[in-house]
Short mmCIF file of C-alpha atoms and ligand atoms in Angstrom, two decimals:
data_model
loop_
_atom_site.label_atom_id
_atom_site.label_comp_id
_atom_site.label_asym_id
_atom_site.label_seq_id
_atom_site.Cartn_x
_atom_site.Cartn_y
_atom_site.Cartn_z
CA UNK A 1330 -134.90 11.22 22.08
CA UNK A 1331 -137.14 11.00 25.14
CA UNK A 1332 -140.92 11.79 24.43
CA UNK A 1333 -140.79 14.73 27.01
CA UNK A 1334 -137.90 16.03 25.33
CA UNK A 1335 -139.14 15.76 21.79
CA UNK A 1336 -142.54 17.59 23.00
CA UNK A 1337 -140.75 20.66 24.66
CA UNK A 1338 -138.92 21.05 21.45
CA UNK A 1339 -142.27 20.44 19.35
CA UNK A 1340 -144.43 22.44 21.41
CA UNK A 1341 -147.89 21.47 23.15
CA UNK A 1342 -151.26 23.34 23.15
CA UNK A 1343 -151.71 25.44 25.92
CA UNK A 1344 -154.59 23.66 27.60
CA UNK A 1345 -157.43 21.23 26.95
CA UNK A 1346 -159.37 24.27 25.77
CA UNK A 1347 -156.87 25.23 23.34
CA UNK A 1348 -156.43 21.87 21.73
CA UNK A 1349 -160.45 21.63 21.41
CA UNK A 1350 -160.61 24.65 20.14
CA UNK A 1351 -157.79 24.11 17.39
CA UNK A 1352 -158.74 20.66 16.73
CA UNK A 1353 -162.28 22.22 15.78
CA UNK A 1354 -160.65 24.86 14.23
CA UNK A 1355 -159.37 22.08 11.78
CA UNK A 1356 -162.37 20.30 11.76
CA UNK A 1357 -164.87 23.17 11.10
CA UNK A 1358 -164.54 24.92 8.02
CA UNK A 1359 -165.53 24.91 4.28
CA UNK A 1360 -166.03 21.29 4.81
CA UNK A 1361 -169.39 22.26 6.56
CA UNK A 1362 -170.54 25.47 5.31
CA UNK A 1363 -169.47 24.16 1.14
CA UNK A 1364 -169.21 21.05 1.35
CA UNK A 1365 -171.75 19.61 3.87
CA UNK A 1366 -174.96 21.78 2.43
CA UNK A 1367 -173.85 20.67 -1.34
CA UNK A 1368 -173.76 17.23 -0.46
CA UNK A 1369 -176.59 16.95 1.59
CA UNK A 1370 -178.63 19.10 -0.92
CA UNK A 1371 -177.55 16.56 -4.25
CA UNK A 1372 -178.32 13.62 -1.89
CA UNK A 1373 -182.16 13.92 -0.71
CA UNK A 1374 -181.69 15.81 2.41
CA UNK A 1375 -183.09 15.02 5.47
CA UNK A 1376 -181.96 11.07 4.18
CA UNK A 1377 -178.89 12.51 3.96
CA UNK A 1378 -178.43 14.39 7.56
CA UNK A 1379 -179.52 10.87 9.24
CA UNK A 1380 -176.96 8.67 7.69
CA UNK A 1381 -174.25 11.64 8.24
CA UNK A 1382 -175.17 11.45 11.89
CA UNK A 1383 -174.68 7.80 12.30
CA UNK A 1384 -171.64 7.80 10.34
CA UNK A 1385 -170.13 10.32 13.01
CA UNK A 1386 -171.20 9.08 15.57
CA UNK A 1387 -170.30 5.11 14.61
CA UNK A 1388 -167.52 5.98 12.65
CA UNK A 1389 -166.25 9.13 13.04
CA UNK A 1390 -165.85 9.14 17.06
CA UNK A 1391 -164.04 5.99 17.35
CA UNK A 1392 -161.36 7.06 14.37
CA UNK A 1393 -160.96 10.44 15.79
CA UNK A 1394 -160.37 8.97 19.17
CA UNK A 1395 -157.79 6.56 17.99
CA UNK A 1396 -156.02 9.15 15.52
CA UNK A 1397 -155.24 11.82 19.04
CA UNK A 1398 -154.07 8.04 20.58
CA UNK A 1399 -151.65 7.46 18.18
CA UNK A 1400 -150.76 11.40 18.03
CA UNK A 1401 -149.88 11.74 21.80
CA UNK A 1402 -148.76 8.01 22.70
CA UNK A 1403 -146.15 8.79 19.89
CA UNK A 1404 -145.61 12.09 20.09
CA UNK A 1405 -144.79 12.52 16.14
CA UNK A 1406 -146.14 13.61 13.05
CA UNK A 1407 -147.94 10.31 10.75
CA UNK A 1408 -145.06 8.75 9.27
CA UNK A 1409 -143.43 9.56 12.63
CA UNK A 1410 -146.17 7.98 14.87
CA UNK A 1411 -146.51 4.43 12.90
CA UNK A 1412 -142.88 4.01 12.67
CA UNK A 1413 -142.57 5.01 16.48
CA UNK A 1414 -145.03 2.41 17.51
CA UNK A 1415 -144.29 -0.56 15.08
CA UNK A 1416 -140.69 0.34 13.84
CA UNK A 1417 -139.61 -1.37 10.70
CA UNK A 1418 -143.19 -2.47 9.38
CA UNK A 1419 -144.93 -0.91 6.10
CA UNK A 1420 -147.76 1.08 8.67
CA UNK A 1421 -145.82 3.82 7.99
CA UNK A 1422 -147.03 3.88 4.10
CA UNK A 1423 -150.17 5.20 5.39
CA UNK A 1424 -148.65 8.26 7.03
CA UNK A 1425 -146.93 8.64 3.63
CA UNK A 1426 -149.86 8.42 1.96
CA UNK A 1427 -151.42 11.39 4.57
CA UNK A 1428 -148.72 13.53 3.98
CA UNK A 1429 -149.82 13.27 -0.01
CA UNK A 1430 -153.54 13.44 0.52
CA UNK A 1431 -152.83 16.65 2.89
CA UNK A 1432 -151.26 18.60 -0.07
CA UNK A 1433 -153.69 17.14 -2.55
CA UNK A 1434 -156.89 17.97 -0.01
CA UNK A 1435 -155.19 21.49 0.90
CA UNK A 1436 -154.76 22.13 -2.85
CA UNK A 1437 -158.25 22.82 -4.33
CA UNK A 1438 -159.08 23.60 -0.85
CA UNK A 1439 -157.24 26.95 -1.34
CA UNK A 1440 -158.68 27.45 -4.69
CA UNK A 1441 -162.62 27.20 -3.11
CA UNK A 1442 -161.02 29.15 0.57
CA UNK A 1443 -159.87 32.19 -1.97
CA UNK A 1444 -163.01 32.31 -3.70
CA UNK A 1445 -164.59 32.92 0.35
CA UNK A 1446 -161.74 35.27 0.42
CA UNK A 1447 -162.89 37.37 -2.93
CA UNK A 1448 -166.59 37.34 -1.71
CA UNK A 1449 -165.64 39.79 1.01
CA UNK A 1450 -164.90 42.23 -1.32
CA UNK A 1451 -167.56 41.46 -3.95
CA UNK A 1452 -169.38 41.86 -0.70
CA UNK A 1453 -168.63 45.32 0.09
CA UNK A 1454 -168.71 46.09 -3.45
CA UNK A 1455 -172.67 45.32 -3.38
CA UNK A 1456 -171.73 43.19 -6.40
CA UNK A 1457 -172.81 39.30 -5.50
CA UNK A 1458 -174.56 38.44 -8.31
CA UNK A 1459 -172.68 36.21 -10.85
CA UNK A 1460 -170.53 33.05 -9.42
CA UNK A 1461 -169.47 32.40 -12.76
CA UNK A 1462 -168.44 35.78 -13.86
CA UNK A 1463 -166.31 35.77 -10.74
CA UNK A 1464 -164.43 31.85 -11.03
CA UNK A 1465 -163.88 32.14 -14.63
CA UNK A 1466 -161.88 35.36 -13.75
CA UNK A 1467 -157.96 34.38 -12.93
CA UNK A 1468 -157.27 37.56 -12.94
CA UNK A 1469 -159.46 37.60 -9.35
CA UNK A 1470 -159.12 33.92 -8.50
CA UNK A 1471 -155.35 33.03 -9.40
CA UNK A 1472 -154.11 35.67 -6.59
CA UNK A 1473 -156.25 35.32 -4.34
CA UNK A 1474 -155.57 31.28 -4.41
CA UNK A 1475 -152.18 31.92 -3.88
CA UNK A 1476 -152.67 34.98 -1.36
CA UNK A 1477 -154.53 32.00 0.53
CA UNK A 1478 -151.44 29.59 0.43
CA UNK A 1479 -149.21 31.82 1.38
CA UNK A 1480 -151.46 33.16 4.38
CA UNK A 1481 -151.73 29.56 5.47
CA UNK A 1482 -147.65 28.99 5.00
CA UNK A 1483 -147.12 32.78 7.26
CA UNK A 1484 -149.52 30.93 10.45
CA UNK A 1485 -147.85 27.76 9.84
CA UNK A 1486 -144.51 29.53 10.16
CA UNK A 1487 -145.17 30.53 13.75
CA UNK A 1488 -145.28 27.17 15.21
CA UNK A 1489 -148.39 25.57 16.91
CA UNK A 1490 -149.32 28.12 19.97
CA UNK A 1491 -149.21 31.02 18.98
CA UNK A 1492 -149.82 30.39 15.30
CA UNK A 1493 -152.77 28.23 15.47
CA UNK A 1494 -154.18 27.94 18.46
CA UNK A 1495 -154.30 32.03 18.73
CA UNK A 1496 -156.37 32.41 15.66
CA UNK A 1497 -158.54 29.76 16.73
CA UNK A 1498 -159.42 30.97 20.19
CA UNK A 1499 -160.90 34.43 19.26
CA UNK A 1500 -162.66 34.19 16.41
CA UNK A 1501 -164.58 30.56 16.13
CA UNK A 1502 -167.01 31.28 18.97
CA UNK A 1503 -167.30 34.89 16.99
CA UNK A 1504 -168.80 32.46 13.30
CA UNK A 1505 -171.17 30.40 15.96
CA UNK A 1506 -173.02 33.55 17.19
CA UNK A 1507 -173.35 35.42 13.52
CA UNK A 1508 -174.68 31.95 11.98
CA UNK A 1509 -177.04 31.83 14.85
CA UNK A 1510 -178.37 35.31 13.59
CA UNK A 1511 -178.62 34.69 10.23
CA UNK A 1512 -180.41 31.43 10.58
CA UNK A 1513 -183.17 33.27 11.86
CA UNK A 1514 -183.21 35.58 9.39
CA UNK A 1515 -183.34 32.46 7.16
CA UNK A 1516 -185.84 30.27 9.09
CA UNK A 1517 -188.32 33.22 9.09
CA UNK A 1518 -188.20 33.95 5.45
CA UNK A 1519 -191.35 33.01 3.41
CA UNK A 1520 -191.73 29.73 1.87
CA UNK A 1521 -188.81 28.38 4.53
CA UNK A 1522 -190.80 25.64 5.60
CA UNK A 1523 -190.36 23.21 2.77
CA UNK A 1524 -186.54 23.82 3.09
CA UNK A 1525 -187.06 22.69 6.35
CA UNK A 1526 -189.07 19.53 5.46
CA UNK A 1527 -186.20 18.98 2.86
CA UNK A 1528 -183.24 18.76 5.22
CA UNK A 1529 -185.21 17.61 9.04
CA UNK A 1530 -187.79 14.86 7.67
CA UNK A 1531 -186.06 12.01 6.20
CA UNK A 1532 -187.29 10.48 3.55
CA UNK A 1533 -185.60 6.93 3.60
CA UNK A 1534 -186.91 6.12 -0.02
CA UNK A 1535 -183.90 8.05 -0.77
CA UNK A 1536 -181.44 6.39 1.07
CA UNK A 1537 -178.64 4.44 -1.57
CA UNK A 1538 -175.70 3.44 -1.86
CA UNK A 1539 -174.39 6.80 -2.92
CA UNK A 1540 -176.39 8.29 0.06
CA UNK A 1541 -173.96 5.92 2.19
CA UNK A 1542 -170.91 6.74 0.52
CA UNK A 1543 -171.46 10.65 0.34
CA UNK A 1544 -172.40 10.89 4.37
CA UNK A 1545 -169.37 8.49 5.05
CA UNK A 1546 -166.89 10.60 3.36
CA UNK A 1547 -168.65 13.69 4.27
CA UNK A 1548 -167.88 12.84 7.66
CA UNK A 1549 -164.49 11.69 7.13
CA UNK A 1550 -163.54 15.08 5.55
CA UNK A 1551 -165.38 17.40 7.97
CA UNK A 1552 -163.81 15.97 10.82
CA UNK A 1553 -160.59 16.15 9.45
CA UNK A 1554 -160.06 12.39 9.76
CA UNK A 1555 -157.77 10.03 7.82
CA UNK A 1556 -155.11 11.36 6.52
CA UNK A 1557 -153.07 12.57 10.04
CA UNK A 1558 -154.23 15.57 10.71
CA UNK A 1559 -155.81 14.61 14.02
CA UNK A 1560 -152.79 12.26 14.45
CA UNK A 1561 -150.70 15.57 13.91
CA UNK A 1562 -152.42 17.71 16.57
CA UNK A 1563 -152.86 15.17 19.04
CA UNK A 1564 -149.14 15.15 19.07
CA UNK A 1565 -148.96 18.28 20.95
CA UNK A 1566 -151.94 17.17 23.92
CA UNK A 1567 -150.83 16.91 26.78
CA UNK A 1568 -150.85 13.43 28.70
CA UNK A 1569 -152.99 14.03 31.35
CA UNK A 1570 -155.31 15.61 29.10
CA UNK A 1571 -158.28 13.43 28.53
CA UNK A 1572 -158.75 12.14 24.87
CA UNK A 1573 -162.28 10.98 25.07
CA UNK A 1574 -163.82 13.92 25.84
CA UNK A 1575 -161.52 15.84 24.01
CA UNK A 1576 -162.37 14.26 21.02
CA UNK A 1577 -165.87 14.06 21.83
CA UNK A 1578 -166.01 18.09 21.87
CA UNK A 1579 -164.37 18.44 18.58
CA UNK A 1580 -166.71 15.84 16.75
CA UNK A 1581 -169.74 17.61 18.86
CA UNK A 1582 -169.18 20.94 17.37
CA UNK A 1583 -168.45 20.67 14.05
CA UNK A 1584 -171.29 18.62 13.50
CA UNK A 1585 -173.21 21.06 15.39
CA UNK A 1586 -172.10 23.48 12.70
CA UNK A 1587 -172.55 21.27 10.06
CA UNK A 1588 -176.27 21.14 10.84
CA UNK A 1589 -176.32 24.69 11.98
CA UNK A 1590 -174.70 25.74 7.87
CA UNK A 1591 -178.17 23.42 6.31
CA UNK A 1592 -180.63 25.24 8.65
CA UNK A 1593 -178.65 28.47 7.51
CA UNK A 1594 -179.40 27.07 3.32
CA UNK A 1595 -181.69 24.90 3.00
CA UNK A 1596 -184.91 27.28 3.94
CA UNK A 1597 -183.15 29.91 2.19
CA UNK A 1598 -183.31 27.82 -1.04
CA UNK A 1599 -186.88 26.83 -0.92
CA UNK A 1600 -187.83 30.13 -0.30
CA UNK A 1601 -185.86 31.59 -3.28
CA UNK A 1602 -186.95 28.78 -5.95
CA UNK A 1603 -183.48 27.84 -6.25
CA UNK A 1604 -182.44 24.40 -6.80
CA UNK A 1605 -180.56 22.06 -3.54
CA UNK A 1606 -178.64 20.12 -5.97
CA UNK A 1607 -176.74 22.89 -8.03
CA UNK A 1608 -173.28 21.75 -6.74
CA UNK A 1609 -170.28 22.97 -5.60
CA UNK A 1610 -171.07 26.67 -6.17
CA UNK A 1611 -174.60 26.04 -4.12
CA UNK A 1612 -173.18 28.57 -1.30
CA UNK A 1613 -171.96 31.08 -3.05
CA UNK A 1614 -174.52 31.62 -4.89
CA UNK A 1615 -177.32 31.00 -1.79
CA UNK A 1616 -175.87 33.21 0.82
CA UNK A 1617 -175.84 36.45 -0.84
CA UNK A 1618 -179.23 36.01 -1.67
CA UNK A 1619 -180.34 36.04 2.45
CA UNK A 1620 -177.06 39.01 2.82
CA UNK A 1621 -179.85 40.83 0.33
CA UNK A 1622 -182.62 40.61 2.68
CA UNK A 1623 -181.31 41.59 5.69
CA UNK A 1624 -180.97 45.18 6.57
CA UNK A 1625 -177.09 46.23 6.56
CA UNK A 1626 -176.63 43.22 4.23
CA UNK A 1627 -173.73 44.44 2.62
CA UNK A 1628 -171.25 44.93 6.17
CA UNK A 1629 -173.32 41.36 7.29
CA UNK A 1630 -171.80 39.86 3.84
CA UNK A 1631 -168.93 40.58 4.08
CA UNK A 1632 -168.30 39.45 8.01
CA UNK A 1633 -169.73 36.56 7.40
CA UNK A 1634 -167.25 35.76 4.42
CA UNK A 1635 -164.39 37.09 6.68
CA UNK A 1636 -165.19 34.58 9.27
CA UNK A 1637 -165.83 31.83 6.38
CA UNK A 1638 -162.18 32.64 5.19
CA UNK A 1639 -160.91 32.63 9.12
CA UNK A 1640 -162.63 29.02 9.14
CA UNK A 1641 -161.10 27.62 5.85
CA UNK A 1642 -157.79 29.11 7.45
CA UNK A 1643 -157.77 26.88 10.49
CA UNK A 1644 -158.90 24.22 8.13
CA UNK A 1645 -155.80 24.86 5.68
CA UNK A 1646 -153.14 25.38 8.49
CA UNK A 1647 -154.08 21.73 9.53
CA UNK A 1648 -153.63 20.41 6.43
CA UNK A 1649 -150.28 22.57 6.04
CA UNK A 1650 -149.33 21.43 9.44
CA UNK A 1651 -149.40 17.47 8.75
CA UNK A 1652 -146.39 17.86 6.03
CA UNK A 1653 -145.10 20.30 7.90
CA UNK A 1654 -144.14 18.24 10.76
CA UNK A 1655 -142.77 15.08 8.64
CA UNK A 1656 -140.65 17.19 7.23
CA UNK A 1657 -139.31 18.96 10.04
CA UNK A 1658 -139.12 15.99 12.15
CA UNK A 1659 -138.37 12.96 9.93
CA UNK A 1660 -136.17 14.95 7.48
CA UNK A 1661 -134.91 17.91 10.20
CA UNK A 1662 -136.27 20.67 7.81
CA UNK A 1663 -136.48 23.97 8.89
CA UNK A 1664 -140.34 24.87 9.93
CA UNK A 1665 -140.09 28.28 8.12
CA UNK A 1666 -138.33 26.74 4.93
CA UNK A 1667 -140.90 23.94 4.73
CA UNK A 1668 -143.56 25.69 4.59
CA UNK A 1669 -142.65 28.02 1.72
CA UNK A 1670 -141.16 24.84 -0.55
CA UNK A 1671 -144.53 22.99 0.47
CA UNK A 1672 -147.21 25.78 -0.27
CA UNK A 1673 -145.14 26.32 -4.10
CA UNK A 1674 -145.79 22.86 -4.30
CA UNK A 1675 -149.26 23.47 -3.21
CA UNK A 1676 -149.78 26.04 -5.45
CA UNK A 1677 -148.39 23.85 -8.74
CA UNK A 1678 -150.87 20.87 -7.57
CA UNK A 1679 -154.01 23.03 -7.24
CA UNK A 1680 -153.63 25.06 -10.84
CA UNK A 1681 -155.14 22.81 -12.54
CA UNK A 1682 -158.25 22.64 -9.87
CA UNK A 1683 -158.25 26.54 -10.15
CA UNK A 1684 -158.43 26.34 -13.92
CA UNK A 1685 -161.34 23.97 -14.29
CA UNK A 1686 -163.66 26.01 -12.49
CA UNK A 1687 -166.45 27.84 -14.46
CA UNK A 1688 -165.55 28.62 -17.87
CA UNK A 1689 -161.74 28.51 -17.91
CA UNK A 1690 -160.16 25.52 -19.52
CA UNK A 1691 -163.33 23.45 -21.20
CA UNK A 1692 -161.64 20.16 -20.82
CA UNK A 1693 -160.24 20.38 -17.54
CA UNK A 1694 -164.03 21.79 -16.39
CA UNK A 1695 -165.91 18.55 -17.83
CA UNK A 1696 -162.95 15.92 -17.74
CA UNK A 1697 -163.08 12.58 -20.42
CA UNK A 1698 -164.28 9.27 -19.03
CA UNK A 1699 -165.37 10.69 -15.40
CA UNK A 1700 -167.51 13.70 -16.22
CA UNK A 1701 -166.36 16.21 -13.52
CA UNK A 1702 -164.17 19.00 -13.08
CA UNK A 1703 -160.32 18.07 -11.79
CA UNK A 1704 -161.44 19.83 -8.47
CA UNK A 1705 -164.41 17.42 -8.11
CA UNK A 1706 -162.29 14.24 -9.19
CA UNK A 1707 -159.66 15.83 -6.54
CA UNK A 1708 -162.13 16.12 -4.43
CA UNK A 1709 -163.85 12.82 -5.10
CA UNK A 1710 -160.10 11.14 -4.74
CA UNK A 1711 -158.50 12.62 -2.18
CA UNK A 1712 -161.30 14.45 0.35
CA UNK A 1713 -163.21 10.89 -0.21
CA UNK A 1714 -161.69 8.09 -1.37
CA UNK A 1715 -158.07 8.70 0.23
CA UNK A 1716 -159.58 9.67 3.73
CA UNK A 1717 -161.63 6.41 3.68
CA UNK A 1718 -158.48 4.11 2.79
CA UNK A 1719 -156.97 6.01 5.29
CA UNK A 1720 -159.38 5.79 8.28
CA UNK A 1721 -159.45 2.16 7.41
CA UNK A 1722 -156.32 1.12 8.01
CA UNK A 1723 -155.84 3.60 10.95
CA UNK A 1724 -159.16 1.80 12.58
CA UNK A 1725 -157.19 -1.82 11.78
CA UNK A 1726 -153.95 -0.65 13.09
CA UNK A 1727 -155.66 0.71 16.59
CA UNK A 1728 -157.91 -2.03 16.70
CA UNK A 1729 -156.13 -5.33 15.80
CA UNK A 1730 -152.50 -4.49 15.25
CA UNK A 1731 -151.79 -1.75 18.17
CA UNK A 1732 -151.87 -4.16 21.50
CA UNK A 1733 -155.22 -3.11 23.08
CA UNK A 1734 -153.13 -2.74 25.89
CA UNK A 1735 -150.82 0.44 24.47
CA UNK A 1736 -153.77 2.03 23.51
CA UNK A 1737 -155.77 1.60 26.22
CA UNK A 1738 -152.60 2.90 28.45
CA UNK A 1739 -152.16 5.81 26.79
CA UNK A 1740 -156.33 6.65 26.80
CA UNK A 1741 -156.17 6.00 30.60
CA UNK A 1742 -153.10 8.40 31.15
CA UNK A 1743 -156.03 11.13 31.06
CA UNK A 1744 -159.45 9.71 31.62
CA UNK A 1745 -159.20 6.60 34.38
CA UNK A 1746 -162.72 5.71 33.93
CA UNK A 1747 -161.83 4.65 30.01
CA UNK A 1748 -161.55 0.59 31.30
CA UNK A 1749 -165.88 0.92 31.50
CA UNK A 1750 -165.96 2.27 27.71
CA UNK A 1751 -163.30 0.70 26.14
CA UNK A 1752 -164.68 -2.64 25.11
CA UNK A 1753 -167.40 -0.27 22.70
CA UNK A 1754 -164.45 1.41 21.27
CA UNK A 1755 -162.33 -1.61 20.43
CA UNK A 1756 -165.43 -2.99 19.22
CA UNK A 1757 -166.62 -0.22 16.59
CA UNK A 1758 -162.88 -0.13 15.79
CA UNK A 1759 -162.09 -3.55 15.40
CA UNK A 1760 -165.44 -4.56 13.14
CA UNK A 1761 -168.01 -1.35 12.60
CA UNK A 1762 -165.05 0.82 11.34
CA UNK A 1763 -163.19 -1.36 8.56
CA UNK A 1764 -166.67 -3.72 7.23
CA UNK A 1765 -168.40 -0.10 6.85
CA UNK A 1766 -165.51 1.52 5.29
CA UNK A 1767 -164.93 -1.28 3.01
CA UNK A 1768 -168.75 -2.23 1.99
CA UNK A 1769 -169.20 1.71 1.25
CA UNK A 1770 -165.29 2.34 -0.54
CA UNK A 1771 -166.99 -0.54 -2.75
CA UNK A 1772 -169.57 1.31 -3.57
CA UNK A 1773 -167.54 4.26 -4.21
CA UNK A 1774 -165.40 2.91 -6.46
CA UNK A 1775 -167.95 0.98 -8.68
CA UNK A 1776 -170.58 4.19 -9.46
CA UNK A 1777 -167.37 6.20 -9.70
CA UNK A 1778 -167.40 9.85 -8.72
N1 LIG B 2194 -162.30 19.32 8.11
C1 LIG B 2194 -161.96 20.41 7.25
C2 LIG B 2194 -163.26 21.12 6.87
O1 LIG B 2194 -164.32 20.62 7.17
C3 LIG B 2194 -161.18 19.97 6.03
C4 LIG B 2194 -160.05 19.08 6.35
C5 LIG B 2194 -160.05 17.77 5.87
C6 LIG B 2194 -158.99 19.50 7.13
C7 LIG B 2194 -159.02 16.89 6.17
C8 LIG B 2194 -157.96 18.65 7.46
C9 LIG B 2194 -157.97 17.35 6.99
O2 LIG B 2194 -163.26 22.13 6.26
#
């Protein structure tokens, strides 16, 4: 099948502006207003913040870049794309092993993006005090969880314009402006100041080698970076778009949130006495504490959680959409079948995460030999381990494997002035990329999760 051909058929984003603001759409979501302040909070901070921002910008740029290459130049979803490009070779394993780490990711994912989905109520009901009371509920959590799948599989369903890139459009710039707001309301709160000292002035005592590893994956994951996803939606740019700048946008705003969600915490915490490294529920439990002290708290809440869940939707369509398209184009699936059979598969994968939350299942909430919950080790594997082996080969394959030459092409289809950059990229690619990846996934592996 000609490329043209297979794109018409696939569908493309309507403009630049609609693939930036679905690729962000992917990027930002719980991954910087749960998982980014959590992180940062059980890693020191401000210590924290600066190695994140190095790792995105070293890192992170240069793998996002060459995941939207190897989307558009092929044209396919990730098994599609490596096969496309170097037929007949094992590359293709790591789009296989995307596909699996897209389930796996979107699988707790849902569990934590129903949660956001029951705080809207709990929000209008004026009743946000208990976490706990509220995750160890499955008569609350199990339906919403799968509510949350199945909302994912019914956007999926309608194909990537209108779908996605609809939902995406209106109501992300809607989350920036209400965050703005209530980090003021935050920032101005008594006793802010040393949250602000915690998270803007580094202290690089604290810096270790779990510092490294947590801002490496942390970027990884909030950029929505190795596992395909990127690879996925740069399949439907356009080629005279330009894949640089693109790119560029994407990683610009959801770090931009990312900081935006500590500011929004982090003085909030100091000035409530609570404590920066309570975990994964540190959110949930932080937020409706500044909803409290703001007047018309309760309708505030609960928008805010609306647009929380709207953000953890364009998160979980991505992750839907990776799977999605191997199986409709490798295996010639039906789009609306696939993504019913794939969100009951979901569903079965993340019960397990869903039961080890707060007071359900004792053994699958404090797991033998690693200490965690199942989310967390999911979590640990998949949103951190998985996307690291993944970004690493991805950064080899561009870098060394790819001819220079292919890639570069297809990065000057849309941005002539690439030839002046290019030797940086190749560079970071070729030998910042895979000896940072590798010296940290070392790390990683020997302190365990
Ligand atoms: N980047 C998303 C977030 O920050 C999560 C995600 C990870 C989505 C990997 C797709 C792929 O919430």
């Amino acid at each position: 099948m000609n490329p043209e051909g297979n794109l018409k058929q696939r569908g493309q984003w309507s403009s630049r502006f609609g693939f930036v603001l679905a690729a962000a759409g992917s990027a930002i979501g719980l991954g910087n207003i749960w998982r980014f302040p959590y992180v940062a909070g059980e890693n020191g901070g401000g210590a924290f913040l600066f190695l994140y921002l190095i790792c995105i910008l070293l890192l992170g740029l240069p793998v996002m870049i060459a995941e939207l290459t190897i989307g558009r130049h092929s044209g396919k979803n990730p098994v599609g794309a490596f096969e496309a490009i170097r037929p007949g070779s094992p590359w293709k394993i790591i789009g296989y092993l995307g596909v699996i780490t897209g389930v796996c990711i979107l699988s707790y994912y849902s569990v934590l993006a129903g949660y956001t989905v029951g705080y809207i109520g709990k929000s209008i009901a004026g009743n946000l005090s208990s976490y706990e009371s509220f995750t160890s509920n499955a008569m609350i959590s199990l339906p919403l969880f799968a509510a949350f799948i199945a909302l994912t599989c019914f956007v999926v369903q309608g194909g990537v314009r209108n779908g996605i890139e609809k939902w995406a459009r209106i109501l992300m710039p809607v989350l920036f402006v209400l965050m703005i707001i209530l980090i003021i309301r935050s920032v101005t709160l008594e006793g802010a100041g040393r949250g602000l000292s915690f998270y803007l002035k580094p202290d690089f005592s604290k810096i270790t080698g779990k510092t490294f590893n947590a801002a490496l994956g942390q970027a990884f994951f909030s950029l929505s970076l190795g596992m395909g996803a990127m690879i996925t939606y740069g399949s439907y740019i356009k080629k005279d778009d330009n894949l640089v700048i693109s790119g560029t946008f994407v990683a610009f705003f959801d770090t931009l949130i990312a900081i935006m969600a500590g500011l929004l915490i982090f003085p909030a915490i100091f000035a409530m006495n609570m404590d920066p490294t309570e975990g994964t529920g540190l959110v949930f439990k932080v937020l409706p504490e500044i909803f409290r002290l703001i007047p018309g708290g309760t309708i505030v809440g609960a928008f805010f959680f609306i647009l929380l869940s709207i953000a953890a939707l364009t998160s979980t369509i991505s992750l839907l959409e990776v799977v999605t398209a191997y199986l409709v184009d490798e295996k010639h699936w039906l789009r609306s079948k696939t993504v019913w059979i794939v969100g009951g598969i979901t569903f079965v994968v993340g019960l397990p995460s869903l039961l080890s939350q707060e007071g359900m299942v004792p053994w699958l909430a404090d797991l033998p030999l690693v200490h965690t919950s199942f989310l967390g080790l999911m979590d640990w594997i998949f949103g951190n381990v998985m996307l690291g082996v993944g970004a690493f080969f991805i950064a080899i394959f561009v870098g060394w494997v790819w001819k220079n030459g292919d890639s570069t092409k297809e990065i000057l289809s849309g941005f002539p002035g690439f030839g002046r950059i290019a030797p940086v990229f190749y560079f970071l690619l070729k030998y910042i990329c895979p000896i940072l990846i590798l010296v940290v996934l070392f790390f990683l592996i020997k302190s365990g999760a």
